[in-house]
mmCIF file of C-alpha atoms and ligand atoms in Angstrom:
data_model
loop_
_atom_site.group_PDB
_atom_site.id
_atom_site.type_symbol
_atom_site.label_atom_id
_atom_site.label_comp_id
_atom_site.label_asym_id
_atom_site.label_seq_id
_atom_site.Cartn_x
_atom_site.Cartn_y
_atom_site.Cartn_z
ATOM 1 C CA MET A 28 -0.139 -0.163 -0.045
ATOM 2 C CA GLU A 29 2.711 2.216 0.873
ATOM 3 C CA LEU A 30 4.855 1.165 -1.834
ATOM 4 C CA GLN A 31 2.020 2.204 -3.871
ATOM 5 C CA LEU A 32 1.534 5.565 -2.974
ATOM 6 C CA ARG A 33 5.298 6.034 -3.316
ATOM 7 C CA ASP A 34 4.845 5.472 -6.812
ATOM 8 C CA LYS A 35 2.144 6.846 -7.529
ATOM 9 C CA LEU A 36 3.559 10.034 -5.922
ATOM 10 C CA GLY A 37 6.297 10.073 -8.343
ATOM 11 C CA TYR A 38 9.198 9.140 -5.586
ATOM 12 C CA VAL A 39 12.202 8.032 -6.296
ATOM 13 C CA PRO A 40 13.668 4.457 -4.818
ATOM 14 C CA THR A 41 17.013 5.456 -4.180
ATOM 15 C CA GLY A 42 17.750 1.872 -2.474
ATOM 16 C CA ARG A 43 19.819 4.045 0.450
ATOM 17 C CA ARG A 44 18.962 4.666 3.953
ATOM 18 C CA MET A 45 18.078 8.472 4.040
ATOM 19 C CA LYS A 46 19.463 10.548 7.526
ATOM 20 C CA PRO A 47 16.997 9.930 9.877
ATOM 21 C CA THR A 48 14.779 13.037 10.486
ATOM 22 C CA ASN A 49 14.381 14.951 13.712
ATOM 23 C CA SER A 50 14.265 13.002 16.753
ATOM 24 C CA VAL A 51 11.754 14.302 19.313
ATOM 25 C CA TYR A 52 8.549 14.338 16.568
ATOM 26 C CA THR A 53 9.921 11.590 13.921
ATOM 27 C CA GLY A 54 7.592 9.030 14.706
ATOM 28 C CA LEU A 55 5.784 10.460 17.715
ATOM 29 C CA PRO A 56 2.349 8.411 17.756
ATOM 30 C CA THR A 57 -1.181 10.052 16.750
ATOM 31 C CA THR A 58 -2.238 11.366 19.847
ATOM 32 C CA ILE A 59 -5.305 9.503 21.772
ATOM 33 C CA PHE A 60 -7.227 12.962 20.853
ATOM 34 C CA GLU A 61 -6.898 12.649 17.410
ATOM 35 C CA GLU A 62 -7.872 8.835 17.403
ATOM 36 C CA MET A 63 -11.120 9.470 19.820
ATOM 37 C CA SER A 64 -12.246 12.165 17.078
ATOM 38 C CA ARG A 65 -11.832 9.355 14.079
ATOM 39 C CA LEU A 66 -13.884 6.710 16.151
ATOM 40 C CA ALA A 67 -16.490 9.822 16.937
ATOM 41 C CA ILE A 68 -16.613 10.433 13.985
ATOM 42 C CA ALA A 69 -16.982 6.646 12.633
ATOM 43 C CA HIS A 70 -19.420 6.113 15.416
ATOM 44 C CA LYS A 71 -21.416 9.060 15.167
ATOM 45 C CA ALA A 72 -20.929 9.464 19.318
ATOM 46 C CA VAL A 73 -21.516 13.162 20.940
ATOM 47 C CA ASN A 74 -17.877 14.072 20.897
ATOM 48 C CA LEU A 75 -17.079 15.718 25.187
ATOM 49 C CA GLY A 76 -13.512 14.377 23.825
ATOM 50 C CA GLN A 77 -12.757 17.572 22.383
ATOM 51 C CA GLY A 78 -11.740 20.811 24.336
ATOM 52 C CA PHE A 79 -13.517 23.091 22.538
ATOM 53 C CA PRO A 80 -16.932 25.086 22.709
ATOM 54 C CA ASP A 81 -19.738 24.135 20.138
ATOM 55 C CA VAL A 82 -21.020 27.605 19.961
ATOM 56 C CA ASP A 83 -18.775 30.300 18.609
ATOM 57 C CA GLY A 84 -17.881 33.194 21.092
ATOM 58 C CA PRO A 85 -19.782 37.276 21.322
ATOM 59 C CA GLU A 86 -21.260 37.662 17.838
ATOM 60 C CA ASP A 87 -20.170 41.580 18.694
ATOM 61 C CA ILE A 88 -16.663 40.195 18.582
ATOM 62 C CA ARG A 89 -16.618 38.103 15.426
ATOM 63 C CA ARG A 90 -18.220 41.353 13.629
ATOM 64 C CA LYS A 91 -15.327 43.840 14.940
ATOM 65 C CA ALA A 92 -13.312 40.558 12.960
ATOM 66 C CA ALA A 93 -15.288 40.739 10.054
ATOM 67 C CA GLU A 94 -15.406 44.960 9.665
ATOM 68 C CA ALA A 95 -11.435 45.193 10.251
ATOM 69 C CA LEU A 96 -10.858 41.964 7.239
ATOM 70 C CA ILE A 97 -12.987 44.351 5.203
ATOM 71 C CA GLU A 98 -11.884 47.796 5.972
ATOM 72 C CA GLY A 99 -8.006 46.389 6.307
ATOM 73 C CA PRO A 100 -5.497 47.067 6.166
ATOM 74 C CA ASN A 101 -4.589 43.071 6.070
ATOM 75 C CA GLN A 102 -0.499 43.428 6.112
ATOM 76 C CA TYR A 103 1.791 42.054 8.191
ATOM 77 C CA PRO A 104 1.127 44.266 11.659
ATOM 78 C CA PRO A 105 3.916 45.615 14.120
ATOM 79 C CA MET A 106 5.902 42.153 15.313
ATOM 80 C CA MET A 107 5.177 42.277 18.815
ATOM 81 C CA GLY A 108 1.264 43.020 18.103
ATOM 82 C CA LEU A 109 -0.932 45.934 17.327
ATOM 83 C CA MET A 110 -0.760 48.616 19.969
ATOM 84 C CA ALA A 111 -4.737 48.288 20.796
ATOM 85 C CA LEU A 112 -4.598 44.909 21.564
ATOM 86 C CA ARG A 113 -1.123 44.941 23.728
ATOM 87 C CA GLU A 114 -2.673 47.830 25.893
ATOM 88 C CA ALA A 115 -6.142 46.100 25.941
ATOM 89 C CA VAL A 116 -3.736 43.145 27.703
ATOM 90 C CA ALA A 117 -2.532 45.521 29.791
ATOM 91 C CA ALA A 118 -5.395 47.462 30.873
ATOM 92 C CA ASN A 119 -6.870 43.490 31.796
ATOM 93 C CA TRP A 120 -3.676 43.088 34.189
ATOM 94 C CA ALA A 121 -4.158 46.329 36.304
ATOM 95 C CA ARG A 122 -8.001 45.725 36.132
ATOM 96 C CA PHE A 123 -8.229 41.480 36.809
ATOM 97 C CA GLN A 124 -4.903 41.056 38.732
ATOM 98 C CA GLY A 125 -3.851 44.381 40.288
ATOM 99 C CA VAL A 126 -0.673 44.392 38.156
ATOM 100 C CA ALA A 127 0.884 47.351 36.044
ATOM 101 C CA VAL A 128 2.027 46.468 32.614
ATOM 102 C CA ASP A 129 4.152 48.751 30.591
ATOM 103 C CA PRO A 130 2.433 47.390 26.712
ATOM 104 C CA ALA A 131 5.218 48.737 24.826
ATOM 105 C CA GLY A 132 7.340 47.115 26.323
ATOM 106 C CA GLU A 133 6.165 44.097 28.154
ATOM 107 C CA VAL A 134 3.448 42.651 26.081
ATOM 108 C CA LEU A 135 3.556 40.145 22.837
ATOM 109 C CA VAL A 136 1.120 39.059 20.555
ATOM 110 C CA THR A 137 1.454 35.300 19.114
ATOM 111 C CA SER A 138 -0.934 33.126 17.389
ATOM 112 C CA GLY A 139 -2.168 31.326 20.070
ATOM 113 C CA ALA A 140 -1.134 30.167 23.430
ATOM 114 C CA THR A 141 0.810 27.504 21.611
ATOM 115 C CA GLU A 142 3.250 29.644 20.377
ATOM 116 C CA ALA A 143 3.981 31.225 22.995
ATOM 117 C CA LEU A 144 4.676 28.150 25.130
ATOM 118 C CA SER A 145 6.824 27.168 22.477
ATOM 119 C CA ASP A 146 8.921 30.893 22.021
ATOM 120 C CA ALA A 147 9.132 31.016 26.159
ATOM 121 C CA ILE A 148 10.278 27.391 26.144
ATOM 122 C CA ASN A 149 13.046 28.171 23.181
ATOM 123 C CA ALA A 150 13.942 31.415 24.918
ATOM 124 C CA LEU A 151 14.356 30.748 28.226
ATOM 125 C CA VAL A 152 15.908 27.039 27.909
ATOM 126 C CA GLU A 153 19.409 25.412 27.176
ATOM 127 C CA PRO A 154 20.494 22.507 26.504
ATOM 128 C CA GLY A 155 20.687 20.420 29.920
ATOM 129 C CA ASP A 156 18.724 22.909 31.499
ATOM 130 C CA GLU A 157 16.085 21.399 33.422
ATOM 131 C CA VAL A 158 12.267 21.848 33.405
ATOM 132 C CA ILE A 159 10.129 20.471 35.998
ATOM 133 C CA LEU A 160 6.451 19.441 34.367
ATOM 134 C CA ILE A 161 3.298 18.806 36.585
ATOM 135 C CA GLU A 162 2.023 15.849 35.391
ATOM 136 C CA PRO A 163 -0.869 15.318 33.922
ATOM 137 C CA LEU A 164 0.500 17.346 31.211
ATOM 138 C CA TYR A 165 -1.060 19.284 28.606
ATOM 139 C CA ASP A 166 0.357 17.422 25.395
ATOM 140 C CA CYS A 167 2.728 20.246 23.626
ATOM 141 C CA TYR A 168 4.940 20.712 26.824
ATOM 142 C CA LEU A 169 6.842 17.350 26.404
ATOM 143 C CA PRO A 170 7.759 17.787 23.281
ATOM 144 C CA LEU A 171 8.861 21.111 23.364
ATOM 145 C CA VAL A 172 10.682 21.069 26.116
ATOM 146 C CA LYS A 173 12.554 17.771 24.945
ATOM 147 C CA ARG A 174 13.135 19.524 21.033
ATOM 148 C CA ALA A 175 14.836 22.927 23.421
ATOM 149 C CA GLY A 176 17.289 20.163 24.841
ATOM 150 C CA GLY A 177 15.243 20.329 28.579
ATOM 151 C CA VAL A 178 15.698 17.882 30.721
ATOM 152 C CA PRO A 179 11.853 17.410 32.124
ATOM 153 C CA LYS A 180 11.710 16.909 35.610
ATOM 154 C CA LEU A 181 7.601 15.816 36.553
ATOM 155 C CA VAL A 182 6.002 15.885 39.326
ATOM 156 C CA ARG A 183 2.467 14.794 39.423
ATOM 157 C CA VAL A 184 -0.930 15.396 41.251
ATOM 158 C CA THR A 185 -2.685 12.477 41.040
ATOM 159 C CA PRO A 186 -6.824 12.534 41.431
ATOM 160 C CA PRO A 187 -9.101 11.965 43.054
ATOM 161 C CA GLU A 188 -7.665 14.781 45.144
ATOM 162 C CA TRP A 189 -4.679 16.506 42.882
ATOM 163 C CA THR A 190 -2.306 17.320 45.746
ATOM 164 C CA LEU A 191 0.426 18.926 44.767
ATOM 165 C CA ASP A 192 3.293 17.350 47.418
ATOM 166 C CA GLU A 193 5.547 19.863 48.553
ATOM 167 C CA ALA A 194 8.847 16.772 49.146
ATOM 168 C CA ALA A 195 8.039 15.693 45.665
ATOM 169 C CA LEU A 196 8.290 19.525 44.414
ATOM 170 C CA THR A 197 11.030 20.544 46.462
ATOM 171 C CA ALA A 198 12.703 17.246 45.425
ATOM 172 C CA ALA A 199 12.443 17.893 41.870
ATOM 173 C CA PHE A 200 13.992 21.442 41.682
ATOM 174 C CA SER A 201 18.045 21.649 41.831
ATOM 175 C CA ALA A 202 20.869 24.146 40.831
ATOM 176 C CA ARG A 203 20.082 22.911 36.969
ATOM 177 C CA THR A 204 16.818 23.764 37.306
ATOM 178 C CA LYS A 205 15.848 26.409 34.752
ATOM 179 C CA VAL A 206 12.298 26.642 34.482
ATOM 180 C CA ILE A 207 9.334 25.267 35.752
ATOM 181 C CA LEU A 208 6.349 25.453 33.867
ATOM 182 C CA LEU A 209 2.509 25.762 35.575
ATOM 183 C CA ASN A 210 -0.395 25.247 34.373
ATOM 184 C CA ASN A 211 -3.230 27.446 36.074
ATOM 185 C CA PRO A 212 -6.619 26.867 36.141
ATOM 186 C CA HIS A 213 -5.168 23.175 35.107
ATOM 187 C CA ASN A 214 -5.965 21.205 32.064
ATOM 188 C CA PRO A 215 -6.946 18.269 32.485
ATOM 189 C CA ALA A 216 -7.012 18.267 36.710
ATOM 190 C CA ALA A 217 -9.587 21.400 36.559
ATOM 191 C CA LYS A 218 -7.301 22.279 39.400
ATOM 192 C CA VAL A 219 -6.702 25.517 40.732
ATOM 193 C CA PHE A 220 -3.745 25.590 42.507
ATOM 194 C CA THR A 221 -4.244 27.671 46.026
ATOM 195 C CA ARG A 222 -2.459 30.699 47.003
ATOM 196 C CA GLU A 223 -0.453 28.566 49.230
ATOM 197 C CA GLU A 224 0.914 25.784 46.721
ATOM 198 C CA LEU A 225 1.288 28.671 44.455
ATOM 199 C CA ARG A 226 3.604 30.445 47.002
ATOM 200 C CA LEU A 227 5.503 27.471 47.707
ATOM 201 C CA ILE A 228 6.390 27.155 43.610
ATOM 202 C CA ALA A 229 7.292 30.695 44.199
ATOM 203 C CA ASP A 230 9.699 30.506 46.833
ATOM 204 C CA LEU A 231 11.185 27.743 45.819
ATOM 205 C CA VAL A 232 12.004 29.438 42.119
ATOM 206 C CA ILE A 233 13.312 32.273 43.817
ATOM 207 C CA ARG A 234 15.772 30.179 45.909
ATOM 208 C CA HIS A 235 16.923 28.350 42.893
ATOM 209 C CA ASP A 236 17.109 31.430 40.916
ATOM 210 C CA ALA A 237 14.884 29.665 38.289
ATOM 211 C CA TYR A 238 11.883 31.525 36.290
ATOM 212 C CA VAL A 239 8.114 30.270 35.903
ATOM 213 C CA ILE A 240 6.389 30.225 32.394
ATOM 214 C CA ALA A 241 2.916 30.145 33.436
ATOM 215 C CA ASP A 242 0.023 28.874 31.433
ATOM 216 C CA GLU A 243 -2.971 30.830 32.498
ATOM 217 C CA VAL A 244 -5.517 30.513 29.434
ATOM 218 C CA TYR A 245 -7.964 29.442 31.923
ATOM 219 C CA GLU A 246 -7.797 32.602 33.657
ATOM 220 C CA HIS A 247 -11.609 33.572 33.407
ATOM 221 C CA ILE A 248 -12.686 30.334 33.668
ATOM 222 C CA VAL A 249 -12.914 29.886 37.513
ATOM 223 C CA PHE A 250 -15.918 28.468 39.663
ATOM 224 C CA ASP A 251 -17.611 29.209 42.608
ATOM 225 C CA ASP A 252 -16.914 32.854 43.173
ATOM 226 C CA GLU A 253 -13.360 32.180 43.539
ATOM 227 C CA ARG A 254 -10.883 34.646 41.641
ATOM 228 C CA HIS A 255 -7.738 33.588 39.520
ATOM 229 C CA VAL A 256 -4.365 34.455 40.962
ATOM 230 C CA SER A 257 -1.476 34.622 38.594
ATOM 231 C CA MET A 258 1.945 33.759 39.025
ATOM 232 C CA LEU A 259 2.646 37.587 38.007
ATOM 233 C CA SER A 260 0.904 39.120 40.768
ATOM 234 C CA LEU A 261 3.227 36.757 43.829
ATOM 235 C CA GLU A 262 5.820 38.948 45.271
ATOM 236 C CA GLY A 263 9.219 38.438 43.699
ATOM 237 C CA MET A 264 7.474 37.241 40.450
ATOM 238 C CA ARG A 265 7.082 40.236 38.631
ATOM 239 C CA GLU A 266 10.591 39.635 37.004
ATOM 240 C CA ARG A 267 10.541 35.592 37.003
ATOM 241 C CA ALA A 268 7.155 34.819 35.523
ATOM 242 C CA VAL A 269 6.129 34.696 32.207
ATOM 243 C CA ALA A 270 2.482 34.728 31.937
ATOM 244 C CA ILE A 271 0.471 33.091 29.020
ATOM 245 C CA GLY A 272 -3.409 33.827 28.259
ATOM 246 C CA SER A 273 -5.256 33.190 25.223
ATOM 247 C CA ALA A 274 -8.538 34.766 23.277
ATOM 248 C CA GLY A 275 -9.547 31.151 22.263
ATOM 249 C CA LYS A 276 -10.304 30.545 25.968
ATOM 250 C CA SER A 277 -11.468 33.698 27.351
ATOM 251 C CA PHE A 278 -13.684 34.532 24.248
ATOM 252 C CA SER A 279 -14.849 30.963 23.134
ATOM 253 C CA LEU A 280 -12.584 31.358 19.818
ATOM 254 C CA THR A 281 -10.018 28.554 20.162
ATOM 255 C CA GLY A 282 -10.042 28.996 16.099
ATOM 256 C CA TRP A 283 -8.856 32.036 15.749
ATOM 257 C CA LYS A 284 -5.412 31.092 17.687
ATOM 258 C CA VAL A 285 -4.489 34.825 19.464
ATOM 259 C CA GLY A 286 -2.405 34.293 22.605
ATOM 260 C CA TYR A 287 -0.779 37.082 24.413
ATOM 261 C CA VAL A 288 2.545 37.111 26.755
ATOM 262 C CA THR A 289 3.037 39.049 29.134
ATOM 263 C CA ALA A 290 6.977 39.628 31.016
ATOM 264 C CA ALA A 291 9.297 41.829 32.472
ATOM 265 C CA PRO A 292 11.449 43.300 29.297
ATOM 266 C CA ALA A 293 14.626 41.193 30.268
ATOM 267 C CA LEU A 294 12.522 38.163 29.575
ATOM 268 C CA ILE A 295 10.095 39.162 26.687
ATOM 269 C CA GLU A 296 13.015 40.144 24.815
ATOM 270 C CA PRO A 297 14.714 36.899 23.914
ATOM 271 C CA ILE A 298 10.887 35.523 23.941
ATOM 272 C CA VAL A 299 9.826 38.267 21.089
ATOM 273 C CA LYS A 300 13.256 37.053 18.954
ATOM 274 C CA ALA A 301 12.107 33.694 18.953
ATOM 275 C CA HIS A 302 8.639 34.882 18.168
ATOM 276 C CA GLN A 303 9.874 37.159 15.541
ATOM 277 C CA PHE A 304 11.406 33.619 13.803
ATOM 278 C CA THR A 305 8.466 31.694 14.444
ATOM 279 C CA THR A 306 5.099 33.283 12.945
ATOM 280 C CA PHE A 307 5.973 37.094 13.311
ATOM 281 C CA THR A 308 2.817 38.634 13.487
ATOM 282 C CA THR A 309 -0.573 37.312 13.659
ATOM 283 C CA PRO A 310 -3.641 38.612 11.782
ATOM 284 C CA PRO A 311 -4.451 41.760 12.843
ATOM 285 C CA ASP A 312 -8.393 41.697 12.034
ATOM 286 C CA LEU A 313 -8.413 39.035 15.002
ATOM 287 C CA GLN A 314 -5.558 41.227 17.097
ATOM 288 C CA LYS A 315 -8.298 44.323 16.968
ATOM 289 C CA ALA A 316 -11.565 42.033 17.463
ATOM 290 C CA VAL A 317 -10.064 40.732 20.866
ATOM 291 C CA ALA A 318 -8.555 44.137 22.204
ATOM 292 C CA TYR A 319 -11.671 44.909 22.054
ATOM 293 C CA GLY A 320 -13.200 42.076 23.439
ATOM 294 C CA LEU A 321 -10.938 42.352 26.533
ATOM 295 C CA GLY A 322 -12.481 45.946 26.879
ATOM 296 C CA LYS A 323 -16.066 44.505 27.442
ATOM 297 C CA GLU A 324 -17.716 44.826 30.910
ATOM 298 C CA GLU A 325 -16.632 43.047 34.106
ATOM 299 C CA SER A 326 -20.267 41.373 33.140
ATOM 300 C CA TYR A 327 -18.810 39.228 30.415
ATOM 301 C CA PHE A 328 -16.042 37.612 32.214
ATOM 302 C CA ASN A 329 -18.320 36.629 34.935
ATOM 303 C CA GLY A 330 -21.168 35.388 32.619
ATOM 304 C CA LEU A 331 -18.766 33.692 30.943
ATOM 305 C CA ALA A 332 -17.288 31.863 34.193
ATOM 306 C CA SER A 333 -21.120 31.301 35.278
ATOM 307 C CA GLU A 334 -22.777 30.207 32.070
ATOM 308 C CA LEU A 335 -19.543 27.190 32.259
ATOM 309 C CA GLN A 336 -20.162 26.378 36.014
ATOM 310 C CA GLU A 337 -23.898 25.502 35.511
ATOM 311 C CA LYS A 338 -22.555 23.281 32.724
ATOM 312 C CA ARG A 339 -20.004 22.122 34.851
ATOM 313 C CA ASP A 340 -23.257 21.283 37.392
ATOM 314 C CA ARG A 341 -25.374 20.069 35.130
ATOM 315 C CA LEU A 342 -23.144 17.513 33.562
ATOM 316 C CA ALA A 343 -21.678 16.260 36.844
ATOM 317 C CA THR A 344 -25.068 16.188 38.707
ATOM 318 C CA ALA A 345 -26.180 13.835 35.599
ATOM 319 C CA CYS A 346 -22.838 11.809 35.879
ATOM 320 C CA GLY A 347 -22.986 11.795 39.653
ATOM 321 C CA ARG A 348 -26.695 9.757 39.078
ATOM 322 C CA LEU A 349 -25.470 7.763 36.923
ATOM 323 C CA GLY A 350 -23.204 6.288 39.576
ATOM 324 C CA ALA A 351 -19.444 7.470 38.076
ATOM 325 C CA GLY A 352 -17.132 9.438 40.788
ATOM 326 C CA VAL A 353 -17.252 12.984 40.146
ATOM 327 C CA ILE A 354 -14.152 14.354 40.947
ATOM 328 C CA PRO A 355 -14.577 18.127 42.058
ATOM 329 C CA CYS A 356 -14.019 21.022 39.250
ATOM 330 C CA GLN A 357 -12.658 24.104 40.274
ATOM 331 C CA GLY A 358 -11.958 25.530 36.753
ATOM 332 C CA THR A 359 -11.537 24.988 33.228
ATOM 333 C CA TYR A 360 -13.987 23.288 31.002
ATOM 334 C CA PHE A 361 -13.300 19.771 31.923
ATOM 335 C CA LEU A 362 -14.344 17.561 34.179
ATOM 336 C CA THR A 363 -12.963 13.877 34.874
ATOM 337 C CA LEU A 364 -15.069 10.774 36.139
ATOM 338 C CA ASP A 365 -13.767 8.102 37.862
ATOM 339 C CA MET A 366 -15.035 4.990 36.414
ATOM 340 C CA ARG A 367 -14.188 2.384 39.293
ATOM 341 C CA PRO A 368 -17.669 2.723 41.291
ATOM 342 C CA LEU A 369 -19.488 1.477 38.018
ATOM 343 C CA GLY A 370 -17.285 -1.039 38.292
ATOM 344 C CA LEU A 371 -15.277 -0.248 35.034
ATOM 345 C CA ASP A 372 -11.610 -0.335 35.904
ATOM 346 C CA GLY A 373 -8.460 -0.709 34.133
ATOM 347 C CA ASP A 374 -7.475 0.494 30.904
ATOM 348 C CA ASP A 375 -9.160 3.742 30.437
ATOM 349 C CA ALA A 376 -8.013 4.305 26.954
ATOM 350 C CA ALA A 377 -9.773 1.031 25.881
ATOM 351 C CA MET A 378 -12.500 2.150 28.469
ATOM 352 C CA ALA A 379 -12.899 5.085 26.498
ATOM 353 C CA ARG A 380 -12.743 3.499 23.079
ATOM 354 C CA ARG A 381 -15.458 1.370 24.276
ATOM 355 C CA MET A 382 -17.890 3.746 25.216
ATOM 356 C CA THR A 383 -17.276 5.504 21.947
ATOM 357 C CA VAL A 384 -18.385 2.214 19.919
ATOM 358 C CA GLU A 385 -21.106 0.751 22.418
ATOM 359 C CA ALA A 386 -22.361 4.550 23.989
ATOM 360 C CA GLY A 387 -21.757 6.514 21.483
ATOM 361 C CA VAL A 388 -19.932 8.895 24.172
ATOM 362 C CA THR A 389 -16.618 10.246 23.331
ATOM 363 C CA ALA A 390 -14.697 10.853 26.525
ATOM 364 C CA VAL A 391 -10.669 11.237 26.510
ATOM 365 C CA PRO A 392 -8.348 9.156 29.003
ATOM 366 C CA VAL A 393 -6.406 10.530 31.141
ATOM 367 C CA SER A 394 -3.613 8.449 31.244
ATOM 368 C CA ALA A 395 -2.941 10.174 27.905
ATOM 369 C CA PHE A 396 -1.925 13.197 30.016
ATOM 370 C CA TYR A 397 1.064 10.890 32.085
ATOM 371 C CA GLY A 398 4.242 10.340 30.732
ATOM 372 C CA SER A 399 4.439 6.911 32.423
ATOM 373 C CA ASP A 400 2.896 4.360 35.119
ATOM 374 C CA ALA A 401 -0.482 6.774 34.739
ATOM 375 C CA PRO A 402 -3.960 6.712 36.654
ATOM 376 C CA ARG A 403 -5.934 3.813 34.397
ATOM 377 C CA SER A 404 -9.554 4.555 35.476
ATOM 378 C CA PHE A 405 -10.408 8.390 35.233
ATOM 379 C CA LEU A 406 -12.148 9.695 31.947
ATOM 380 C CA ARG A 407 -12.252 13.245 30.894
ATOM 381 C CA LEU A 408 -14.800 15.126 29.530
ATOM 382 C CA CYS A 409 -15.680 18.352 28.027
ATOM 383 C CA PHE A 410 -18.947 20.577 28.739
ATOM 384 C CA SER A 411 -18.442 23.500 26.995
ATOM 385 C CA LYS A 412 -21.553 21.991 24.582
ATOM 386 C CA ARG A 413 -24.807 23.264 24.370
ATOM 387 C CA ASP A 414 -26.804 21.972 27.222
ATOM 388 C CA GLU A 415 -29.103 19.436 24.754
ATOM 389 C CA VAL A 416 -25.494 17.920 23.722
ATOM 390 C CA LEU A 417 -24.720 17.215 27.330
ATOM 391 C CA ASP A 418 -28.130 15.666 28.098
ATOM 392 C CA GLU A 419 -27.845 13.430 25.055
ATOM 393 C CA ALA A 420 -24.196 11.868 26.046
ATOM 394 C CA VAL A 421 -25.339 11.082 29.543
ATOM 395 C CA GLU A 422 -28.748 9.675 28.210
ATOM 396 C CA ARG A 423 -26.429 7.555 25.872
ATOM 397 C CA MET A 424 -24.604 6.769 28.917
ATOM 398 C CA ARG A 425 -27.329 5.876 30.865
ATOM 399 C CA THR A 426 -28.674 3.657 28.346
ATOM 400 C CA TRP A 427 -24.765 2.002 27.643
ATOM 401 C CA LEU A 428 -24.183 1.615 31.367
ATOM 402 C CA LYS A 429 -27.362 -0.401 32.376
ATOM 403 C CA SER A 430 -26.084 -3.140 30.091
ATOM 404 C CA VAL A 431 -22.405 -3.642 31.028
ATOM 405 C CA CYS A 432 -22.824 -2.680 34.877
ATOM 406 C CA GLN A 433 -24.367 -3.367 37.669
ATOM 407 C CA THR A 434 -24.152 -0.386 39.605
ATOM 408 C CA ALA A 435 -25.519 2.220 37.325
ATOM 409 C CA ALA A 436 -28.471 3.970 37.938
HETATM 410 C C1 PLP B 22 -3.602 24.075 28.898
HETATM 411 C C2 PLP B 22 -3.473 24.870 27.814
HETATM 412 N N1 PLP B 22 -2.512 25.681 27.455
HETATM 413 C C3 PLP B 22 -2.241 26.091 26.249
HETATM 414 C C4 PLP B 22 -3.531 25.553 25.417
HETATM 415 C C5 PLP B 22 -3.384 25.843 23.693
HETATM 416 O O1 PLP B 22 -4.039 27.739 23.364
HETATM 417 P P1 PLP B 22 -4.297 28.324 22.062
HETATM 418 O O2 PLP B 22 -5.375 27.563 21.808
HETATM 419 O O3 PLP B 22 -4.654 29.681 22.518
HETATM 420 O O4 PLP B 22 -2.899 28.143 21.153
HETATM 421 C C6 PLP B 22 -4.767 24.980 25.647
HETATM 422 C C7 PLP B 22 -5.649 24.209 24.498
HETATM 423 O O5 PLP B 22 -6.635 23.603 24.925
HETATM 424 C C8 PLP B 22 -4.725 24.233 27.185
HETATM 425 O O6 PLP B 22 -5.916 23.969 27.180
#
């Protein structure tokens, strides 16, 4: 099959072995996310595996982008981002975190938080530097750190408590630690790190003369009247933290890929250089619209969190009634279910495949977010979906569980 394709595409068989391509990326297996999405399509499943809203964000923001696209200009915007957006990002730091930020020298606009993460890691990490990562891991962290030559040091939190072990974290730091990459609020754990945990991290960072890359893309999706506390706002962190945000998450416009980085001049400078030679700029019409969005009333941001909190409660209550263990969710739009109370133990990836095929509901196995030796009975469900979609998923699970296990309601 492969040979036929090669012939068809006109490759000349050299008969010689060719030099290997980069070892970090070559041969990386298809991710479980892709596999589950394909399986979901094949089985017409309700897909709660995909981590994005099924309704687009505010129409007025989208209209701003459409107007800007027609009015132009549509040429390269300034490399660090449109000033209007950088000013809006700085204004948000003052408004939500009480942090004064210089829009001209401390804010960079990127093509999504993913680009920001890549730029920040490439700009801060030298080959051989140790980088502390907290498992479960958002998927791009490990390959990006390895590609930069960093040596990953993994510290884990595990469900159901997701407690950060102080001794393990302290032991992970060494004289070679360059960076700790912290995702808060945390995907997939839906954990919001406490002020004490953040302080512990900050103190270790200062003690070891290290930096924090703070992936805070879910900054506006925190529940139960809690408020996001940015790493950048902690004493001693202003010159050591690189904070990353995403319009995709804050405005339910994940396809736009507009991100922003905030850091002190000495840190942002090399990050800007990495950005310059990665994407250079981000579409100007989207930047204008995001600048407008960031200027919205506080009620918009509170509304985003409260709407998602209702969805969290809708799905959590229904799944609890089915007999699943529901792990507390403090932020993000992900809910973790413990399948053990249903008698479904063992391999969570197999469980997720089976649920897609037999129940017509797709989730993501939590083990996919660990490097090795992962907990195996937890599934992640995304609840930023329309209510009827969530209800349909629950009904399908109910019917399926009745046929496969005794304990299901
Ligand atoms: C923790 C985390 N970081 C970064 C990203 C990527 O954000 P963006 O789409 O802006 O690149 C995501 C998206 O799911 C995420 O969950």
